[in-house]
PDB file of C-alpha atoms in Angstrom:
ATOM      1  CA  MET C   1     -37.145 195.027  44.623  1.00  0.00           C
ATOM      2  CA  SER C   2     -37.033 193.264  41.319  1.00  0.00           C
ATOM      3  CA  GLY C   3     -34.245 193.390  38.793  1.00  0.00           C
ATOM      4  CA  ARG C   4     -36.509 195.080  36.262  1.00  0.00           C
ATOM      5  CA  PRO C   5     -34.980 197.842  34.146  1.00  0.00           C
ATOM      6  CA  VAL C   6     -35.843 201.424  34.937  1.00  0.00           C
ATOM      7  CA  ALA C   7     -36.978 203.191  31.786  1.00  0.00           C
ATOM      8  CA  VAL C   8     -34.165 205.380  30.502  1.00  0.00           C
ATOM      9  CA  GLY C   9     -34.684 206.463  26.910  1.00  0.00           C
ATOM     10  CA  GLY C  10     -36.113 203.332  25.343  1.00  0.00           C
ATOM     11  CA  ARG C  11     -34.803 204.290  21.905  1.00  0.00           C
ATOM     12  CA  ARG C  12     -32.647 201.756  20.187  1.00  0.00           C
ATOM     13  CA  ASN C  13     -29.507 202.360  18.183  1.00  0.00           C
ATOM     14  CA  GLY C  14     -28.760 200.828  14.797  1.00  0.00           C
ATOM     15  CA  ALA C  15     -27.500 197.566  16.334  1.00  0.00           C
ATOM     16  CA  GLY C  16     -30.825 196.982  18.087  1.00  0.00           C
ATOM     17  CA  CYS C  17     -29.453 197.696  21.575  1.00  0.00           C
ATOM     18  CA  GLN C  18     -31.047 200.073  23.986  1.00  0.00           C
ATOM     19  CA  LYS C  19     -28.982 203.196  24.556  1.00  0.00           C
ATOM     20  CA  LYS C  20     -28.857 202.750  28.319  1.00  0.00           C
ATOM     21  CA  ARG C  21     -30.603 200.666  30.963  1.00  0.00           C
ATOM     22  CA  GLU C  22     -30.651 201.331  34.667  1.00  0.00           C
ATOM     23  CA  THR C  23     -31.821 198.675  37.081  1.00  0.00           C
ATOM     24  CA  TRP C  24     -32.171 198.496  40.843  1.00  0.00           C
ATOM     25  CA  VAL C  25     -30.730 195.231  42.128  1.00  0.00           C
ATOM     26  CA  PRO C  26     -31.216 194.096  45.726  1.00  0.00           C
ATOM     27  CA  ALA C  27     -28.331 194.965  48.063  1.00  0.00           C
ATOM     28  CA  THR C  28     -28.058 191.301  49.012  1.00  0.00           C
ATOM     29  CA  PRO C  29     -25.898 188.438  47.740  1.00  0.00           C
ATOM     30  CA  ALA C  30     -28.774 187.550  45.382  1.00  0.00           C
ATOM     31  CA  GLY C  31     -28.329 190.988  43.776  1.00  0.00           C
ATOM     32  CA  ALA C  32     -25.069 189.790  42.220  1.00  0.00           C
ATOM     33  CA  ARG C  33     -26.934 186.937  40.516  1.00  0.00           C
ATOM     34  CA  THR C  34     -29.523 189.404  39.192  1.00  0.00           C
ATOM     35  CA  ALA C  35     -26.755 191.693  37.919  1.00  0.00           C
ATOM     36  CA  ARG C  36     -25.035 188.794  36.163  1.00  0.00           C
ATOM     37  CA  SER C  37     -28.248 187.957  34.300  1.00  0.00           C
ATOM     38  CA  ILE C  38     -28.856 191.575  33.260  1.00  0.00           C
ATOM     39  CA  VAL C  39     -25.262 192.006  32.078  1.00  0.00           C
ATOM     40  CA  HIS C  40     -25.414 188.706  30.166  1.00  0.00           C
ATOM     41  CA  GLU C  41     -28.443 189.944  28.212  1.00  0.00           C
ATOM     42  CA  ALA C  42     -26.946 193.405  27.577  1.00  0.00           C
ATOM     43  CA  ALA C  43     -23.642 191.845  26.474  1.00  0.00           C
ATOM     44  CA  ALA C  44     -25.409 189.644  23.938  1.00  0.00           C
ATOM     45  CA  GLU C  45     -27.316 192.664  22.567  1.00  0.00           C
ATOM     46  CA  ALA C  46     -24.020 194.579  22.297  1.00  0.00           C
ATOM     47  CA  GLY C  47     -22.362 191.749  20.355  1.00  0.00           C
ATOM     48  CA  LEU C  48     -20.173 190.434  23.173  1.00  0.00           C
ATOM     49  CA  GLU C  49     -19.893 186.659  23.081  1.00  0.00           C
ATOM     50  CA  GLY C  50     -17.800 183.954  24.663  1.00  0.00           C
ATOM     51  CA  GLU C  51     -14.933 184.954  26.920  1.00  0.00           C
ATOM     52  CA  PRO C  52     -15.503 188.746  26.734  1.00  0.00           C
ATOM     53  CA  ALA C  53     -19.129 188.268  27.842  1.00  0.00           C
ATOM     54  CA  TRP C  54     -18.095 185.963  30.697  1.00  0.00           C
ATOM     55  CA  ASP C  55     -15.386 188.407  31.795  1.00  0.00           C
ATOM     56  CA  LEU C  56     -17.931 191.217  31.892  1.00  0.00           C
ATOM     57  CA  MET C  57     -20.418 189.107  33.859  1.00  0.00           C
ATOM     58  CA  LEU C  58     -17.751 188.185  36.421  1.00  0.00           C
ATOM     59  CA  ALA C  59     -16.644 191.823  36.724  1.00  0.00           C
ATOM     60  CA  ALA C  60     -20.273 192.877  37.320  1.00  0.00           C
ATOM     61  CA  THR C  61     -20.649 190.159  39.959  1.00  0.00           C
ATOM     62  CA  GLU C  62     -17.549 191.435  41.754  1.00  0.00           C
ATOM     63  CA  ALA C  63     -18.655 195.077  41.542  1.00  0.00           C
ATOM     64  CA  VAL C  64     -22.123 194.382  42.941  1.00  0.00           C
ATOM     65  CA  SER C  65     -20.701 192.080  45.623  1.00  0.00           C
ATOM     66  CA  ASN C  66     -18.265 194.844  46.647  1.00  0.00           C
ATOM     67  CA  ALA C  67     -21.103 197.396  46.784  1.00  0.00           C
ATOM     68  CA  VAL C  68     -23.186 195.066  48.953  1.00  0.00           C
ATOM     69  CA  ARG C  69     -20.321 194.149  51.266  1.00  0.00           C
ATOM     70  CA  HIS C  70     -18.391 197.422  51.524  1.00  0.00           C
ATOM     71  CA  GLY C  71     -20.799 200.108  50.292  1.00  0.00           C
ATOM     72  CA  LYS C  72     -24.174 201.373  51.380  1.00  0.00           C
ATOM     73  CA  ALA C  73     -27.504 200.677  49.699  1.00  0.00           C
ATOM     74  CA  TRP C  74     -29.783 203.406  48.427  1.00  0.00           C
ATOM     75  CA  PRO C  75     -32.881 204.139  50.548  1.00  0.00           C
ATOM     76  CA  ASN C  76     -34.772 201.467  48.567  1.00  0.00           C
ATOM     77  CA  ASP C  77     -32.285 198.823  49.837  1.00  0.00           C
ATOM     78  CA  CYS C  78     -30.827 198.412  46.354  1.00  0.00           C
ATOM     79  CA  ILE C  79     -27.681 199.077  44.331  1.00  0.00           C
ATOM     80  CA  LEU C  80     -27.991 200.892  40.990  1.00  0.00           C
ATOM     81  CA  LEU C  81     -26.737 198.914  37.977  1.00  0.00           C
ATOM     82  CA  ALA C  82     -26.529 200.458  34.505  1.00  0.00           C
ATOM     83  CA  THR C  83     -25.507 199.005  31.155  1.00  0.00           C
ATOM     84  CA  GLU C  84     -24.774 201.079  28.086  1.00  0.00           C
ATOM     85  CA  PRO C  85     -23.493 199.986  24.675  1.00  0.00           C
ATOM     86  CA  SER C  86     -20.282 201.625  23.500  1.00  0.00           C
ATOM     87  CA  PRO C  87     -18.775 201.693  20.009  1.00  0.00           C
ATOM     88  CA  ARG C  88     -16.389 198.882  21.028  1.00  0.00           C
ATOM     89  CA  GLY C  89     -18.605 196.841  23.367  1.00  0.00           C
ATOM     90  CA  LEU C  90     -20.442 197.542  26.617  1.00  0.00           C
ATOM     91  CA  TRP C  91     -20.130 199.782  29.674  1.00  0.00           C
ATOM     92  CA  VAL C  92     -21.370 198.597  33.073  1.00  0.00           C
ATOM     93  CA  GLN C  93     -21.830 200.913  36.051  1.00  0.00           C
ATOM     94  CA  VAL C  94     -22.467 200.015  39.675  1.00  0.00           C
ATOM     95  CA  CYS C  95     -23.377 202.851  42.031  1.00  0.00           C
ATOM     96  CA  ASP C  96     -23.965 202.817  45.793  1.00  0.00           C
ATOM     97  CA  LEU C  97     -24.049 205.400  48.575  1.00  0.00           C
ATOM     98  CA  GLY C  98     -20.814 204.297  50.212  1.00  0.00           C
ATOM     99  CA  THR C  99     -17.364 205.809  50.001  1.00  0.00           C
ATOM    100  CA  PHE C 100     -14.273 204.230  48.511  1.00  0.00           C
ATOM    101  CA  ASP C 101     -11.054 205.619  49.877  1.00  0.00           C
ATOM    102  CA  GLY C 102      -8.675 202.874  48.850  1.00  0.00           C
ATOM    103  CA  ALA C 103      -6.459 202.617  45.843  1.00  0.00           C
ATOM    104  CA  VAL C 104      -6.808 199.726  43.450  1.00  0.00           C
ATOM    105  CA  GLY C 105      -3.717 197.830  44.523  1.00  0.00           C
ATOM    106  CA  PRO C 106      -2.597 194.364  45.507  1.00  0.00           C
ATOM    107  CA  ALA C 107      -4.019 192.833  48.669  1.00  0.00           C
ATOM    108  CA  PRO C 108      -1.597 191.201  51.103  1.00  0.00           C
ATOM    109  CA  LEU C 109      -0.910 187.567  50.248  1.00  0.00           C
ATOM    110  CA  ASP C 110      -2.532 186.320  53.453  1.00  0.00           C
ATOM    111  CA  ALA C 111      -5.690 188.448  53.039  1.00  0.00           C
ATOM    112  CA  THR C 112      -8.971 186.559  52.741  1.00  0.00           C
ATOM    113  CA  SER C 113     -10.682 189.426  50.901  1.00  0.00           C
ATOM    114  CA  GLY C 114      -9.818 192.684  49.167  1.00  0.00           C
ATOM    115  CA  ARG C 115      -9.144 191.429  45.662  1.00  0.00           C
ATOM    116  CA  GLY C 116     -12.433 192.401  43.993  1.00  0.00           C
ATOM    117  CA  MET C 117     -11.145 195.575  42.337  1.00  0.00           C
ATOM    118  CA  GLN C 118      -8.014 193.758  41.153  1.00  0.00           C
ATOM    119  CA  ILE C 119     -10.192 191.058  39.612  1.00  0.00           C
ATOM    120  CA  ILE C 120     -12.366 193.638  37.858  1.00  0.00           C
ATOM    121  CA  ALA C 121      -9.287 195.492  36.562  1.00  0.00           C
ATOM    122  CA  ALA C 122      -7.843 192.254  35.165  1.00  0.00           C
ATOM    123  CA  LEU C 123     -11.083 191.344  33.355  1.00  0.00           C
ATOM    124  CA  VAL C 124     -12.069 194.589  31.642  1.00  0.00           C
ATOM    125  CA  ASP C 125     -10.565 196.940  29.084  1.00  0.00           C
ATOM    126  CA  ARG C 126     -11.301 200.169  31.010  1.00  0.00           C
ATOM    127  CA  LEU C 127     -12.029 200.763  34.684  1.00  0.00           C
ATOM    128  CA  GLU C 128     -13.017 203.970  36.439  1.00  0.00           C
ATOM    129  CA  VAL C 129     -13.720 204.341  40.154  1.00  0.00           C
ATOM    130  CA  ARG C 130     -15.179 207.582  41.459  1.00  0.00           C
ATOM    131  CA  SER C 131     -16.133 208.324  45.028  1.00  0.00           C
ATOM    132  CA  ARG C 132     -17.569 211.738  45.809  1.00  0.00           C
ATOM    133  CA  ASP C 133     -20.683 213.409  47.157  1.00  0.00           C
ATOM    134  CA  GLY C 134     -21.467 210.333  49.257  1.00  0.00           C
ATOM    135  CA  ARG C 135     -21.583 207.976  46.270  1.00  0.00           C
ATOM    136  CA  THR C 136     -19.232 205.446  44.765  1.00  0.00           C
ATOM    137  CA  LEU C 137     -19.411 204.667  41.067  1.00  0.00           C
ATOM    138  CA  VAL C 138     -17.523 201.736  39.574  1.00  0.00           C
ATOM    139  CA  ARG C 139     -17.647 201.940  35.779  1.00  0.00           C
ATOM    140  CA  PHE C 140     -15.999 199.530  33.387  1.00  0.00           C
ATOM    141  CA  GLU C 141     -15.995 198.678  29.714  1.00  0.00           C
ATOM    142  CA  LYS C 142     -15.386 195.435  27.889  1.00  0.00           C
ATOM    143  CA  HIS C 143     -14.650 195.368  24.160  1.00  0.00           C
ATOM    144  CA  ARG C 144     -15.918 192.823  21.678  1.00  0.00           C
ATOM    145  CA  ALA C 145     -13.348 190.228  20.647  1.00  0.00           C
ATOM    146  CA  ARG C 146     -11.597 191.045  17.430  1.00  0.00           C
ATOM    147  CA  SER C 147     -12.051 188.692  14.536  1.00  0.00           C
ATOM    148  CA  PRO C 148      -8.875 186.857  13.451  1.00  0.00           C
ATOM    149  CA  ARG C 149      -8.823 188.981  10.281  1.00  0.00           C
ATOM    150  CA  GLU C 150      -8.996 192.245  12.273  1.00  0.00           C
ATOM    151  CA  SER C 151      -6.151 191.073  14.511  1.00  0.00           C
ATOM    152  CA  THR C 152      -3.989 190.210  11.488  1.00  0.00           C
ATOM    153  CA  VAL C 153      -4.683 193.547   9.800  1.00  0.00           C
ATOM    154  CA  SER C 154      -4.027 195.397  13.065  1.00  0.00           C
ATOM    155  CA  SER C 155      -0.765 193.494  13.611  1.00  0.00           C
ATOM    156  CA  SER C 156       0.342 194.239  10.044  1.00  0.00           C
ATOM    157  CA  ARG C 157      -0.364 197.933  10.511  1.00  0.00           C
ATOM    158  CA  SER C 158       1.528 197.953  13.805  1.00  0.00           C
ATOM    159  CA  ARG C 159       4.563 196.392  12.175  1.00  0.00           C
ATOM    160  CA  VAL C 160       4.445 198.884   9.296  1.00  0.00           C
ATOM    161  CA  ARG C 161       4.216 201.855  11.651  1.00  0.00           C
ATOM    162  CA  ALA C 162       7.039 200.576  13.848  1.00  0.00           C
ATOM    163  CA  ALA C 163       9.363 200.103  10.847  1.00  0.00           C
TER     164      ALA C 163
END
C-alpha cells in the first residue's frame, strides 16, 4: 500500500490546509517513515515549524511504531493515519485493530522497550488514547510555537490576573 491520502472532504480552510486527511501506511517499520513524511507536510501546512514540527513528527513515528509492534494491522495490512488542522496547530491520529490495556506510565528502568507512550506524552500538548470495539486510537495535538510578543503579552496578563 502506498502512503497516498484517502480523500476525505478535499475542501480547504482559510489557511489553505485541508480539513482532514486519512492515509493508509504500511504496518511495517517503513510505515513510520511514511507517517513522518505525511506529518511533516501537514505540519507545514498548519503553520508548525521548527521544534514543534519535529516533536510532532517524532510523536507520529512513535505512535505508528507502537501500532506496528504492539497492535494489529487492518485487513489491508496497514495502519490508519489521519492529520487534521486545529485552531492551535495540528491533530494526528493513529488507529489500528489492536487493544491497549496499559496505562501511560513509567517503564521500569531496566526495560528495553515500553517508553513510546511516555515519549509521545512528553512531546505533544494533548494526548488521548482510546481502546474499544477492537480498535486502538492514539490521538495527539501539537500547538504552534508562540511568537515572543504573544508570550510576553500572555505573561503580562498572567501576572495581572494573579495580583
